[in-house]
């Protein structure tokens, strides 16, 4: 049983560029979450999917951030016109139900130059 | 708005000593509370999950207690080992939602 897989593990890009971060959850997990973690802090919620739909996107900081999960499995977090303040580790988690633990991937470390 | 606090931010103990890590939250209307471990450059590993109806959970040398009315949880790690060195994070899910709200973590160093 594979865990949550995130690619790429590291991404370095220039300010203003577009980036896509991928998350492959544990097979069968219908709930998928994206979080963002800055250095020395706990993760902060971005968006939650139940199946294919975004059930809660209240954590997305602005309209440059968007996420999709078209077939209810793999999810992609998309960031347009990146800014230096977007630099952080982006973590993905999945769970079977609300009663079960959320399982996290190793994250994508995003650096905007 | 739920806020989660972990004090102290860092802790250093000699090997063999018991560890006591504290977590407090402002809104007692939680669904469950989860403790995680994070190693440098890695994601989070789930340690224990306590449902709101439970008082404690145990796994090996780890024991987590929950006092919902006072908004507190404590993670105890018995007979600490250098391999326990990591950052420990607590997080809660509110009764009305699904997202985890995290504390800032406690960075633990167990010295041989």
PDB file of C-alpha atoms in Angstrom:
ATOM      1  CA  UNK A   1       0.000   0.000   0.000  1.00  0.00           C
ATOM      2  CA  UNK A   2       1.606   3.183  -1.206  1.00  0.00           C
ATOM      3  CA  UNK A   3       1.210   6.346   0.786  1.00  0.00           C
ATOM      4  CA  UNK A   4       0.356   9.819  -0.481  1.00  0.00           C
ATOM      5  CA  UNK A   5       2.688  10.758  -3.326  1.00  0.00           C
ATOM      6  CA  UNK A   6       3.536  14.337  -4.274  1.00  0.00           C
ATOM      7  CA  UNK A   7       5.475  15.523  -7.307  1.00  0.00           C
ATOM      8  CA  UNK A   8       7.758  17.267  -7.832  1.00  0.00           C
ATOM      9  CA  UNK A   9       9.529  17.135  -4.480  1.00  0.00           C
ATOM     10  CA  UNK A  10      11.193  20.469  -5.242  1.00  0.00           C
ATOM     11  CA  UNK A  11      10.267  23.234  -7.638  1.00  0.00           C
ATOM     12  CA  UNK A  12      12.262  26.401  -8.278  1.00  0.00           C
ATOM     13  CA  UNK A  13      10.829  28.994 -10.620  1.00  0.00           C
ATOM     14  CA  UNK A  14      10.892  32.695 -11.336  1.00  0.00           C
ATOM     15  CA  UNK A  15       8.419  35.245 -10.106  1.00  0.00           C
ATOM     16  CA  UNK A  16       5.464  35.551 -12.447  1.00  0.00           C
ATOM     17  CA  UNK A  17       5.591  31.975 -13.733  1.00  0.00           C
ATOM     18  CA  UNK A  18       2.810  29.380 -13.564  1.00  0.00           C
ATOM     19  CA  UNK A  19       3.288  26.174 -11.525  1.00  0.00           C
ATOM     20  CA  UNK A  20       1.398  22.933 -11.071  1.00  0.00           C
ATOM     21  CA  UNK A  21       1.822  20.651  -8.076  1.00  0.00           C
ATOM     22  CA  UNK A  22       0.513  17.099  -8.171  1.00  0.00           C
ATOM     23  CA  UNK A  23      -0.889  14.872  -5.431  1.00  0.00           C
ATOM     24  CA  UNK A  24      -1.676  11.175  -5.725  1.00  0.00           C
ATOM     25  CA  UNK A  25      -3.674  10.121  -2.643  1.00  0.00           C
ATOM     26  CA  UNK A  26      -3.914   6.719  -1.009  1.00  0.00           C
ATOM     27  CA  UNK A  27      -6.084   4.461  -3.155  1.00  0.00           C
ATOM     28  CA  UNK A  28      -9.708   4.542  -2.056  1.00  0.00           C
ATOM     29  CA  UNK A  29      -9.420   7.735  -0.025  1.00  0.00           C
ATOM     30  CA  UNK A  30     -12.267  10.005  -1.084  1.00  0.00           C
ATOM     31  CA  UNK A  31     -11.162  13.010   0.987  1.00  0.00           C
ATOM     32  CA  UNK A  32      -8.154  15.016  -0.193  1.00  0.00           C
ATOM     33  CA  UNK A  33      -6.656  18.126   1.396  1.00  0.00           C
ATOM     34  CA  UNK A  34      -4.043  20.693   0.452  1.00  0.00           C
ATOM     35  CA  UNK A  35      -2.100  22.594   3.112  1.00  0.00           C
ATOM     36  CA  UNK A  36       0.758  25.088   2.976  1.00  0.00           C
ATOM     37  CA  UNK A  37       3.593  25.203   5.515  1.00  0.00           C
ATOM     38  CA  UNK A  38       6.008  28.102   5.975  1.00  0.00           C
ATOM     39  CA  UNK A  39       9.308  27.614   7.764  1.00  0.00           C
ATOM     40  CA  UNK A  40       8.918  27.088  11.502  1.00  0.00           C
ATOM     41  CA  UNK A  41       5.141  27.091  11.413  1.00  0.00           C
ATOM     42  CA  UNK A  42       2.360  24.538  11.384  1.00  0.00           C
ATOM     43  CA  UNK A  43       0.569  23.775   8.106  1.00  0.00           C
ATOM     44  CA  UNK A  44      -2.318  26.004   7.049  1.00  0.00           C
ATOM     45  CA  UNK A  45      -5.376  24.695   5.253  1.00  0.00           C
ATOM     46  CA  UNK A  46      -5.940  25.589   1.610  1.00  0.00           C
ATOM     47  CA  UNK A  47      -8.668  23.389   0.113  1.00  0.00           C
ATOM     48  CA  UNK A  48     -10.584  20.157   0.746  1.00  0.00           C
ATOM     49  CA  UNK A  49     -12.047  17.808  -1.861  1.00  0.00           C
ATOM     50  CA  UNK A  50     -14.688  15.179  -1.242  1.00  0.00           C
ATOM     51  CA  UNK A  51     -14.641  13.094  -4.402  1.00  0.00           C
ATOM     52  CA  UNK A  52     -14.348  15.367  -7.419  1.00  0.00           C
ATOM     53  CA  UNK A  53     -15.801  18.491  -5.873  1.00  0.00           C
ATOM     54  CA  UNK A  54     -14.136  21.161  -3.775  1.00  0.00           C
ATOM     55  CA  UNK A  55     -16.162  20.988  -0.567  1.00  0.00           C
ATOM     56  CA  UNK A  56     -14.235  23.796   1.152  1.00  0.00           C
ATOM     57  CA  UNK A  57     -11.879  26.219  -0.615  1.00  0.00           C
ATOM     58  CA  UNK A  58     -11.920  28.853   2.120  1.00  0.00           C
ATOM     59  CA  UNK A  59      -8.174  28.614   2.690  1.00  0.00           C
ATOM     60  CA  UNK A  60      -7.079  29.596  -0.819  1.00  0.00           C
ATOM     61  CA  UNK A  61      -5.334  32.963  -0.323  1.00  0.00           C
ATOM     62  CA  UNK A  62      -6.499  34.601  -3.585  1.00  0.00           C
ATOM     63  CA  UNK A  63      -7.670  33.866  -7.115  1.00  0.00           C
ATOM     64  CA  UNK A  64      -4.152  33.017  -8.319  1.00  0.00           C
ATOM     65  CA  UNK A  65      -4.590  29.665  -6.565  1.00  0.00           C
ATOM     66  CA  UNK A  66      -6.785  26.953  -8.022  1.00  0.00           C
ATOM     67  CA  UNK A  67      -7.051  23.187  -7.530  1.00  0.00           C
ATOM     68  CA  UNK A  68      -8.770  20.387  -9.405  1.00  0.00           C
ATOM     69  CA  UNK A  69      -9.518  16.705  -8.873  1.00  0.00           C
ATOM     70  CA  UNK A  70     -11.331  15.735 -12.064  1.00  0.00           C
ATOM     71  CA  UNK A  71     -11.650  11.985 -11.526  1.00  0.00           C
ATOM     72  CA  UNK A  72     -11.793  11.916  -7.749  1.00  0.00           C
ATOM     73  CA  UNK A  73      -8.258  10.621  -7.345  1.00  0.00           C
ATOM     74  CA  UNK A  74      -5.209  12.669  -8.402  1.00  0.00           C
ATOM     75  CA  UNK A  75      -5.338  16.368  -7.606  1.00  0.00           C
ATOM     76  CA  UNK A  76      -3.394  19.297  -9.069  1.00  0.00           C
ATOM     77  CA  UNK A  77      -2.799  22.589  -7.279  1.00  0.00           C
ATOM     78  CA  UNK A  78      -2.227  25.402  -9.757  1.00  0.00           C
ATOM     79  CA  UNK A  79      -0.644  28.754  -8.976  1.00  0.00           C
ATOM     80  CA  UNK A  80      -0.669  31.561 -11.530  1.00  0.00           C
ATOM     81  CA  UNK A  81       1.623  34.611 -11.629  1.00  0.00           C
ATOM     82  CA  UNK A  82       3.697  33.303  -8.754  1.00  0.00           C
ATOM     83  CA  UNK A  83       5.039  35.709  -6.141  1.00  0.00           C
ATOM     84  CA  UNK A  84       7.986  35.363  -3.757  1.00  0.00           C
ATOM     85  CA  UNK A  85       5.522  35.098  -0.877  1.00  0.00           C
ATOM     86  CA  UNK A  86       4.183  31.855  -2.380  1.00  0.00           C
ATOM     87  CA  UNK A  87       7.437  30.116  -1.409  1.00  0.00           C
ATOM     88  CA  UNK A  88       6.583  27.354   1.063  1.00  0.00           C
ATOM     89  CA  UNK A  89       6.142  23.610   1.359  1.00  0.00           C
ATOM     90  CA  UNK A  90       2.828  22.496  -0.119  1.00  0.00           C
ATOM     91  CA  UNK A  91       1.475  19.395   1.606  1.00  0.00           C
ATOM     92  CA  UNK A  92      -1.250  17.054   0.438  1.00  0.00           C
ATOM     93  CA  UNK A  93      -3.190  14.679   2.683  1.00  0.00           C
ATOM     94  CA  UNK A  94      -5.921  12.114   2.181  1.00  0.00           C
ATOM     95  CA  UNK A  95      -8.294  10.221   4.439  1.00  0.00           C
ATOM     96  CA  UNK A  96     -10.951   7.540   4.175  1.00  0.00           C
ATOM     97  CA  UNK A  97     -13.525   9.284   6.358  1.00  0.00           C
ATOM     98  CA  UNK A  98     -13.638  12.193   8.780  1.00  0.00           C
ATOM     99  CA  UNK A  99     -13.138   9.733  11.663  1.00  0.00           C
ATOM    100  CA  UNK A 100      -9.883   8.421  10.261  1.00  0.00           C
ATOM    101  CA  UNK A 101      -6.459  10.087  10.406  1.00  0.00           C
ATOM    102  CA  UNK A 102      -5.305  12.290   7.584  1.00  0.00           C
ATOM    103  CA  UNK A 103      -2.202  10.833   5.921  1.00  0.00           C
ATOM    104  CA  UNK A 104       0.311  13.260   4.489  1.00  0.00           C
ATOM    105  CA  UNK A 105       2.742  13.184   1.589  1.00  0.00           C
ATOM    106  CA  UNK A 106       6.305  14.503   1.882  1.00  0.00           C
ATOM    107  CA  UNK A 107       5.297  17.765   0.240  1.00  0.00           C
ATOM    108  CA  UNK A 108       6.541  19.929  -2.615  1.00  0.00           C
ATOM    109  CA  UNK A 109       9.057  22.588  -1.629  1.00  0.00           C
ATOM    110  CA  UNK A 110       8.268  25.575  -3.845  1.00  0.00           C
ATOM    111  CA  UNK A 111      10.834  28.367  -4.186  1.00  0.00           C
ATOM    112  CA  UNK A 112      10.000  31.523  -6.138  1.00  0.00           C
ATOM    113  CA  UNK A 113      13.079  33.523  -7.105  1.00  0.00           C
TER     114      UNK A 113
ATOM    115  CA  UNK B   1     -12.108  31.063  14.709  1.00  0.00           C
ATOM    116  CA  UNK B   2     -10.235  28.065  16.119  1.00  0.00           C
ATOM    117  CA  UNK B   3      -6.691  28.750  17.311  1.00  0.00           C
ATOM    118  CA  UNK B   4      -4.243  26.072  18.405  1.00  0.00           C
ATOM    119  CA  UNK B   5      -1.172  26.825  20.517  1.00  0.00           C
ATOM    120  CA  UNK B   6       1.768  24.633  21.474  1.00  0.00           C
ATOM    121  CA  UNK B   7       4.111  25.662  24.248  1.00  0.00           C
ATOM    122  CA  UNK B   8       7.069  25.420  24.469  1.00  0.00           C
ATOM    123  CA  UNK B   9       8.218  25.926  20.900  1.00  0.00           C
ATOM    124  CA  UNK B  10      11.358  23.914  21.605  1.00  0.00           C
ATOM    125  CA  UNK B  11      12.413  21.394  24.231  1.00  0.00           C
ATOM    126  CA  UNK B  12      15.679  19.586  24.955  1.00  0.00           C
ATOM    127  CA  UNK B  13      15.890  16.579  27.304  1.00  0.00           C
ATOM    128  CA  UNK B  14      18.446  13.892  28.133  1.00  0.00           C
ATOM    129  CA  UNK B  15      17.803  10.397  26.853  1.00  0.00           C
ATOM    130  CA  UNK B  16      15.538   8.343  29.121  1.00  0.00           C
ATOM    131  CA  UNK B  17      13.546  11.273  30.457  1.00  0.00           C
ATOM    132  CA  UNK B  18       9.788  11.363  29.883  1.00  0.00           C
ATOM    133  CA  UNK B  19       8.521  13.997  27.450  1.00  0.00           C
ATOM    134  CA  UNK B  20       5.401  16.078  28.073  1.00  0.00           C
ATOM    135  CA  UNK B  21       4.112  18.141  25.142  1.00  0.00           C
ATOM    136  CA  UNK B  22       1.228  20.550  25.519  1.00  0.00           C
ATOM    137  CA  UNK B  23      -1.463  21.670  23.099  1.00  0.00           C
ATOM    138  CA  UNK B  24      -4.317  24.098  23.744  1.00  0.00           C
ATOM    139  CA  UNK B  25      -7.233  25.131  21.536  1.00  0.00           C
ATOM    140  CA  UNK B  26      -9.698  27.991  21.869  1.00  0.00           C
ATOM    141  CA  UNK B  27     -12.956  26.412  20.643  1.00  0.00           C
ATOM    142  CA  UNK B  28     -13.971  23.251  22.524  1.00  0.00           C
ATOM    143  CA  UNK B  29     -16.453  22.240  19.787  1.00  0.00           C
ATOM    144  CA  UNK B  30     -14.014  19.840  18.175  1.00  0.00           C
ATOM    145  CA  UNK B  31     -14.677  16.621  16.272  1.00  0.00           C
ATOM    146  CA  UNK B  32     -11.278  15.079  16.932  1.00  0.00           C
ATOM    147  CA  UNK B  33      -7.657  15.900  17.701  1.00  0.00           C
ATOM    148  CA  UNK B  34      -4.614  14.437  16.006  1.00  0.00           C
ATOM    149  CA  UNK B  35      -0.930  14.387  17.013  1.00  0.00           C
ATOM    150  CA  UNK B  36       1.726  14.269  14.306  1.00  0.00           C
ATOM    151  CA  UNK B  37       5.480  13.917  14.096  1.00  0.00           C
ATOM    152  CA  UNK B  38       7.498  15.767  11.437  1.00  0.00           C
ATOM    153  CA  UNK B  39      11.130  15.051  10.629  1.00  0.00           C
ATOM    154  CA  UNK B  40      13.192  17.720   8.814  1.00  0.00           C
ATOM    155  CA  UNK B  41      12.298  17.961   5.130  1.00  0.00           C
ATOM    156  CA  UNK B  42       9.547  15.399   5.466  1.00  0.00           C
ATOM    157  CA  UNK B  43       5.777  15.290   5.626  1.00  0.00           C
ATOM    158  CA  UNK B  44       3.725  14.583   8.724  1.00  0.00           C
ATOM    159  CA  UNK B  45       3.378  11.147  10.294  1.00  0.00           C
ATOM    160  CA  UNK B  46       0.171  10.541  12.222  1.00  0.00           C
ATOM    161  CA  UNK B  47       0.850   9.353  15.779  1.00  0.00           C
ATOM    162  CA  UNK B  48      -2.480   9.320  17.578  1.00  0.00           C
ATOM    163  CA  UNK B  49      -6.046  10.425  16.888  1.00  0.00           C
ATOM    164  CA  UNK B  50      -8.455  11.111  19.734  1.00  0.00           C
ATOM    165  CA  UNK B  51     -12.181  11.404  19.025  1.00  0.00           C
ATOM    166  CA  UNK B  52     -14.012  14.139  20.932  1.00  0.00           C
ATOM    167  CA  UNK B  53     -15.812  11.501  23.030  1.00  0.00           C
ATOM    168  CA  UNK B  54     -12.528   9.932  24.185  1.00  0.00           C
ATOM    169  CA  UNK B  55     -10.262  10.978  27.053  1.00  0.00           C
ATOM    170  CA  UNK B  56      -7.049   9.359  25.882  1.00  0.00           C
ATOM    171  CA  UNK B  57      -5.311   7.171  23.333  1.00  0.00           C
ATOM    172  CA  UNK B  58      -2.200   5.033  23.729  1.00  0.00           C
ATOM    173  CA  UNK B  59       0.273   3.537  21.296  1.00  0.00           C
ATOM    174  CA  UNK B  60       3.436   1.953  22.643  1.00  0.00           C
ATOM    175  CA  UNK B  61       5.423   4.599  24.539  1.00  0.00           C
ATOM    176  CA  UNK B  62       2.994   7.325  23.449  1.00  0.00           C
ATOM    177  CA  UNK B  63      -0.066   8.438  25.367  1.00  0.00           C
ATOM    178  CA  UNK B  64      -2.273  11.388  24.455  1.00  0.00           C
ATOM    179  CA  UNK B  65      -4.946  12.827  26.721  1.00  0.00           C
ATOM    180  CA  UNK B  66      -7.801  15.149  25.819  1.00  0.00           C
ATOM    181  CA  UNK B  67      -9.699  17.535  28.085  1.00  0.00           C
ATOM    182  CA  UNK B  68     -12.206  19.151  25.765  1.00  0.00           C
ATOM    183  CA  UNK B  69     -13.813  21.388  28.364  1.00  0.00           C
ATOM    184  CA  UNK B  70     -10.532  23.097  29.185  1.00  0.00           C
ATOM    185  CA  UNK B  71      -9.308  23.025  25.573  1.00  0.00           C
ATOM    186  CA  UNK B  72      -6.175  21.007  26.246  1.00  0.00           C
ATOM    187  CA  UNK B  73      -4.367  17.922  25.044  1.00  0.00           C
ATOM    188  CA  UNK B  74      -1.103  16.475  26.297  1.00  0.00           C
ATOM    189  CA  UNK B  75       1.208  14.046  24.517  1.00  0.00           C
ATOM    190  CA  UNK B  76       3.389  11.932  26.810  1.00  0.00           C
ATOM    191  CA  UNK B  77       6.378  10.050  25.428  1.00  0.00           C
ATOM    192  CA  UNK B  78       7.864   7.631  27.945  1.00  0.00           C
ATOM    193  CA  UNK B  79      11.586   6.891  28.234  1.00  0.00           C
ATOM    194  CA  UNK B  80      12.644   9.215  25.390  1.00  0.00           C
ATOM    195  CA  UNK B  81      15.241   8.099  22.845  1.00  0.00           C
ATOM    196  CA  UNK B  82      17.419  10.123  20.431  1.00  0.00           C
ATOM    197  CA  UNK B  83      15.229   8.793  17.610  1.00  0.00           C
ATOM    198  CA  UNK B  84      12.306  10.714  19.142  1.00  0.00           C
ATOM    199  CA  UNK B  85      13.975  13.975  18.123  1.00  0.00           C
ATOM    200  CA  UNK B  86      11.563  15.693  15.731  1.00  0.00           C
ATOM    201  CA  UNK B  87       8.870  18.378  15.631  1.00  0.00           C
ATOM    202  CA  UNK B  88       5.549  17.362  17.160  1.00  0.00           C
ATOM    203  CA  UNK B  89       2.368  19.015  15.929  1.00  0.00           C
ATOM    204  CA  UNK B  90      -1.161  18.846  17.230  1.00  0.00           C
ATOM    205  CA  UNK B  91      -4.196  19.664  15.121  1.00  0.00           C
ATOM    206  CA  UNK B  92      -7.954  19.719  15.608  1.00  0.00           C
ATOM    207  CA  UNK B  93     -10.939  19.227  13.354  1.00  0.00           C
ATOM    208  CA  UNK B  94     -13.869  21.385  14.386  1.00  0.00           C
ATOM    209  CA  UNK B  95     -17.298  19.842  14.790  1.00  0.00           C
ATOM    210  CA  UNK B  96     -18.582  21.708  11.735  1.00  0.00           C
ATOM    211  CA  UNK B  97     -15.720  21.046   9.312  1.00  0.00           C
ATOM    212  CA  UNK B  98     -13.159  18.656   7.906  1.00  0.00           C
ATOM    213  CA  UNK B  99      -9.938  20.682   7.817  1.00  0.00           C
ATOM    214  CA  UNK B 100      -7.174  20.387  10.375  1.00  0.00           C
ATOM    215  CA  UNK B 101      -6.166  23.518  12.288  1.00  0.00           C
ATOM    216  CA  UNK B 102      -2.579  23.141  13.452  1.00  0.00           C
ATOM    217  CA  UNK B 103      -0.497  24.479  16.284  1.00  0.00           C
ATOM    218  CA  UNK B 104       2.977  25.795  15.569  1.00  0.00           C
ATOM    219  CA  UNK B 105       4.665  22.638  16.819  1.00  0.00           C
ATOM    220  CA  UNK B 106       7.174  21.772  19.520  1.00  0.00           C
ATOM    221  CA  UNK B 107      10.693  20.979  18.331  1.00  0.00           C
ATOM    222  CA  UNK B 108      12.131  18.206  20.506  1.00  0.00           C
ATOM    223  CA  UNK B 109      15.785  17.249  20.899  1.00  0.00           C
ATOM    224  CA  UNK B 110      16.651  14.136  22.890  1.00  0.00           C
ATOM    225  CA  UNK B 111      20.342  14.161  23.781  1.00  0.00           C
ATOM    226  CA  UNK B 112      22.216  10.837  24.077  1.00  0.00           C
TER     227      UNK B 112
END
